[in-house]
């Protein structure tokens, strides 16, 4: 799991909207960690076969990204990912106010395939 706060630097569009590609970057980091744990190697991300953007993400939101290996081949690893908004800024109260969401908001789901070459697998 990775939890990060989206910054003003991550905002790419009007209204401090964060580019959806930022969620895919987080999924790539989650995939790397899963592959290191499973194979002792970072591997390579080959392809996403499904990506769904489900809710907007804004600068100041805290996003939690998780993933799971769902199938293991000789060198391929199929994975699923989910990104959730867990904390939101409350600038209507003050510049530094924020709320932890009782029910995290799923902002993105994806699935894809990574590869760890046989000669790089250490576990």
PDB file of C-alpha atoms in Angstrom:
ATOM      1  CA  UNK A   1       0.000   0.000   0.000  1.00  0.00           C
ATOM      2  CA  UNK A   2       1.112   3.516  -0.776  1.00  0.00           C
ATOM      3  CA  UNK A   3      -0.504   6.609   0.737  1.00  0.00           C
ATOM      4  CA  UNK A   4       0.407  10.032  -0.629  1.00  0.00           C
ATOM      5  CA  UNK A   5      -0.957  13.544  -0.607  1.00  0.00           C
ATOM      6  CA  UNK A   6      -1.616  15.096  -3.985  1.00  0.00           C
ATOM      7  CA  UNK A   7       0.135  18.444  -4.172  1.00  0.00           C
ATOM      8  CA  UNK A   8      -0.408  21.574  -6.207  1.00  0.00           C
ATOM      9  CA  UNK A   9       2.438  20.226  -8.386  1.00  0.00           C
ATOM     10  CA  UNK A  10       0.259  17.184  -9.216  1.00  0.00           C
ATOM     11  CA  UNK A  11      -2.673  19.391 -10.281  1.00  0.00           C
ATOM     12  CA  UNK A  12      -2.687  19.568 -14.053  1.00  0.00           C
ATOM     13  CA  UNK A  13      -6.077  21.053 -14.857  1.00  0.00           C
ATOM     14  CA  UNK A  14      -8.294  23.926 -13.738  1.00  0.00           C
ATOM     15  CA  UNK A  15      -9.796  23.699 -10.270  1.00  0.00           C
ATOM     16  CA  UNK A  16      -6.691  21.872  -8.953  1.00  0.00           C
ATOM     17  CA  UNK A  17      -7.777  18.654 -10.700  1.00  0.00           C
ATOM     18  CA  UNK A  18      -5.057  15.977 -10.699  1.00  0.00           C
ATOM     19  CA  UNK A  19      -4.256  14.154 -13.952  1.00  0.00           C
ATOM     20  CA  UNK A  20      -5.537  10.541 -13.940  1.00  0.00           C
ATOM     21  CA  UNK A  21      -2.086   9.410 -15.052  1.00  0.00           C
ATOM     22  CA  UNK A  22      -0.942  10.128 -11.488  1.00  0.00           C
ATOM     23  CA  UNK A  23      -3.030   7.145 -10.306  1.00  0.00           C
ATOM     24  CA  UNK A  24      -1.298   4.944 -12.883  1.00  0.00           C
ATOM     25  CA  UNK A  25       2.061   6.147 -11.581  1.00  0.00           C
ATOM     26  CA  UNK A  26       1.021   5.068  -8.084  1.00  0.00           C
ATOM     27  CA  UNK A  27      -0.105   1.682  -9.423  1.00  0.00           C
ATOM     28  CA  UNK A  28       3.316   1.283 -11.053  1.00  0.00           C
ATOM     29  CA  UNK A  29       4.973   1.859  -7.677  1.00  0.00           C
ATOM     30  CA  UNK A  30       2.638  -0.656  -6.013  1.00  0.00           C
ATOM     31  CA  UNK A  31       3.413  -3.202  -8.766  1.00  0.00           C
ATOM     32  CA  UNK A  32       7.148  -2.698  -8.262  1.00  0.00           C
ATOM     33  CA  UNK A  33       6.825  -3.392  -4.530  1.00  0.00           C
ATOM     34  CA  UNK A  34       4.699  -6.494  -5.131  1.00  0.00           C
ATOM     35  CA  UNK A  35       7.244  -7.864  -7.606  1.00  0.00           C
ATOM     36  CA  UNK A  36      10.161  -7.225  -5.259  1.00  0.00           C
ATOM     37  CA  UNK A  37       8.321  -9.057  -2.467  1.00  0.00           C
ATOM     38  CA  UNK A  38       7.336 -11.954  -4.786  1.00  0.00           C
ATOM     39  CA  UNK A  39      10.435 -12.291  -6.986  1.00  0.00           C
ATOM     40  CA  UNK A  40      13.224 -10.168  -5.533  1.00  0.00           C
ATOM     41  CA  UNK A  41      13.229  -8.033  -8.687  1.00  0.00           C
ATOM     42  CA  UNK A  42      11.394  -4.908  -9.876  1.00  0.00           C
ATOM     43  CA  UNK A  43      10.270  -6.519 -13.120  1.00  0.00           C
ATOM     44  CA  UNK A  44       8.637  -4.589 -15.950  1.00  0.00           C
ATOM     45  CA  UNK A  45       5.078  -3.356 -16.382  1.00  0.00           C
ATOM     46  CA  UNK A  46       3.875  -4.643 -19.773  1.00  0.00           C
ATOM     47  CA  UNK A  47       0.301  -3.459 -20.138  1.00  0.00           C
ATOM     48  CA  UNK A  48      -2.913  -2.406 -18.497  1.00  0.00           C
ATOM     49  CA  UNK A  49      -5.908  -4.351 -19.785  1.00  0.00           C
ATOM     50  CA  UNK A  50      -8.456  -2.204 -17.937  1.00  0.00           C
ATOM     51  CA  UNK A  51      -8.443   1.248 -16.334  1.00  0.00           C
ATOM     52  CA  UNK A  52     -11.491   2.953 -14.810  1.00  0.00           C
ATOM     53  CA  UNK A  53     -11.405   6.526 -13.504  1.00  0.00           C
ATOM     54  CA  UNK A  54     -14.316   6.689 -11.083  1.00  0.00           C
ATOM     55  CA  UNK A  55     -14.053   9.989  -9.177  1.00  0.00           C
ATOM     56  CA  UNK A  56     -12.019  13.201  -9.425  1.00  0.00           C
ATOM     57  CA  UNK A  57      -8.824  13.742  -7.434  1.00  0.00           C
ATOM     58  CA  UNK A  58      -7.755  17.231  -6.366  1.00  0.00           C
ATOM     59  CA  UNK A  59      -4.616  18.785  -4.933  1.00  0.00           C
ATOM     60  CA  UNK A  60      -4.718  18.252  -1.166  1.00  0.00           C
ATOM     61  CA  UNK A  61      -6.473  14.866  -1.346  1.00  0.00           C
ATOM     62  CA  UNK A  62      -4.734  11.898   0.274  1.00  0.00           C
ATOM     63  CA  UNK A  63      -4.778   8.841  -1.966  1.00  0.00           C
ATOM     64  CA  UNK A  64      -4.192   5.267  -0.840  1.00  0.00           C
ATOM     65  CA  UNK A  65      -3.173   2.866  -3.622  1.00  0.00           C
ATOM     66  CA  UNK A  66      -3.260  -0.902  -3.147  1.00  0.00           C
ATOM     67  CA  UNK A  67      -2.655  -3.887  -5.368  1.00  0.00           C
ATOM     68  CA  UNK A  68      -2.650  -7.646  -5.453  1.00  0.00           C
ATOM     69  CA  UNK A  69      -1.067 -10.317  -7.637  1.00  0.00           C
ATOM     70  CA  UNK A  70      -3.964 -12.423  -8.911  1.00  0.00           C
ATOM     71  CA  UNK A  71      -2.184 -14.894 -11.213  1.00  0.00           C
ATOM     72  CA  UNK A  72       1.413 -16.080 -11.637  1.00  0.00           C
ATOM     73  CA  UNK A  73       2.844 -17.521 -14.854  1.00  0.00           C
ATOM     74  CA  UNK A  74       6.429 -18.487 -15.702  1.00  0.00           C
ATOM     75  CA  UNK A  75       7.420 -14.842 -15.895  1.00  0.00           C
ATOM     76  CA  UNK A  76       4.111 -12.950 -16.011  1.00  0.00           C
ATOM     77  CA  UNK A  77       2.261 -11.596 -13.001  1.00  0.00           C
ATOM     78  CA  UNK A  78      -1.347 -10.437 -13.390  1.00  0.00           C
ATOM     79  CA  UNK A  79      -2.369  -7.732 -10.924  1.00  0.00           C
ATOM     80  CA  UNK A  80      -5.341  -5.649  -9.857  1.00  0.00           C
ATOM     81  CA  UNK A  81      -5.158  -2.170  -8.332  1.00  0.00           C
ATOM     82  CA  UNK A  82      -7.416   0.268  -6.535  1.00  0.00           C
ATOM     83  CA  UNK A  83      -6.856   3.902  -5.518  1.00  0.00           C
ATOM     84  CA  UNK A  84      -8.988   5.445  -2.788  1.00  0.00           C
ATOM     85  CA  UNK A  85      -9.379   9.004  -1.560  1.00  0.00           C
ATOM     86  CA  UNK A  86      -9.031   8.758   2.249  1.00  0.00           C
ATOM     87  CA  UNK A  87      -8.526  12.382   3.392  1.00  0.00           C
ATOM     88  CA  UNK A  88      -9.858  15.593   1.835  1.00  0.00           C
ATOM     89  CA  UNK A  89      -8.918  19.222   2.521  1.00  0.00           C
ATOM     90  CA  UNK A  90     -11.574  21.439   4.127  1.00  0.00           C
ATOM     91  CA  UNK A  91     -10.566  24.899   2.942  1.00  0.00           C
ATOM     92  CA  UNK A  92     -14.137  26.049   3.688  1.00  0.00           C
ATOM     93  CA  UNK A  93     -13.152  25.797   7.391  1.00  0.00           C
ATOM     94  CA  UNK A  94      -9.531  26.972   7.232  1.00  0.00           C
ATOM     95  CA  UNK A  95      -6.469  26.759   4.995  1.00  0.00           C
ATOM     96  CA  UNK A  96      -5.137  23.792   6.996  1.00  0.00           C
ATOM     97  CA  UNK A  97      -8.330  21.887   7.899  1.00  0.00           C
ATOM     98  CA  UNK A  98      -8.868  18.339   6.571  1.00  0.00           C
ATOM     99  CA  UNK A  99     -11.245  15.441   7.157  1.00  0.00           C
ATOM    100  CA  UNK A 100     -10.580  11.711   7.245  1.00  0.00           C
ATOM    101  CA  UNK A 101     -13.359  10.100   5.212  1.00  0.00           C
ATOM    102  CA  UNK A 102     -15.435   7.506   7.071  1.00  0.00           C
ATOM    103  CA  UNK A 103     -15.928   5.723   3.757  1.00  0.00           C
ATOM    104  CA  UNK A 104     -12.976   6.091   1.375  1.00  0.00           C
ATOM    105  CA  UNK A 105     -13.936   7.050  -2.178  1.00  0.00           C
ATOM    106  CA  UNK A 106     -12.649   4.705  -4.885  1.00  0.00           C
ATOM    107  CA  UNK A 107     -11.179   7.006  -7.525  1.00  0.00           C
ATOM    108  CA  UNK A 108      -9.560   4.487  -9.878  1.00  0.00           C
ATOM    109  CA  UNK A 109      -9.391   0.742 -10.555  1.00  0.00           C
ATOM    110  CA  UNK A 110      -7.110  -1.042 -12.979  1.00  0.00           C
ATOM    111  CA  UNK A 111      -5.713  -4.422 -13.925  1.00  0.00           C
ATOM    112  CA  UNK A 112      -2.591  -5.291 -15.828  1.00  0.00           C
ATOM    113  CA  UNK A 113       0.352  -7.581 -16.408  1.00  0.00           C
ATOM    114  CA  UNK A 114       3.959  -7.332 -15.315  1.00  0.00           C
ATOM    115  CA  UNK A 115       6.884  -9.556 -16.271  1.00  0.00           C
ATOM    116  CA  UNK A 116       9.909 -10.677 -14.294  1.00  0.00           C
ATOM    117  CA  UNK A 117      12.371 -12.423 -16.653  1.00  0.00           C
ATOM    118  CA  UNK A 118      13.265 -15.932 -15.434  1.00  0.00           C
ATOM    119  CA  UNK A 119      16.933 -14.996 -15.041  1.00  0.00           C
ATOM    120  CA  UNK A 120      15.951 -12.133 -12.686  1.00  0.00           C
ATOM    121  CA  UNK A 121      13.658 -14.155 -10.400  1.00  0.00           C
ATOM    122  CA  UNK A 122      15.420 -14.722  -7.102  1.00  0.00           C
ATOM    123  CA  UNK A 123      12.658 -16.292  -5.017  1.00  0.00           C
TER     124      UNK A 123
END
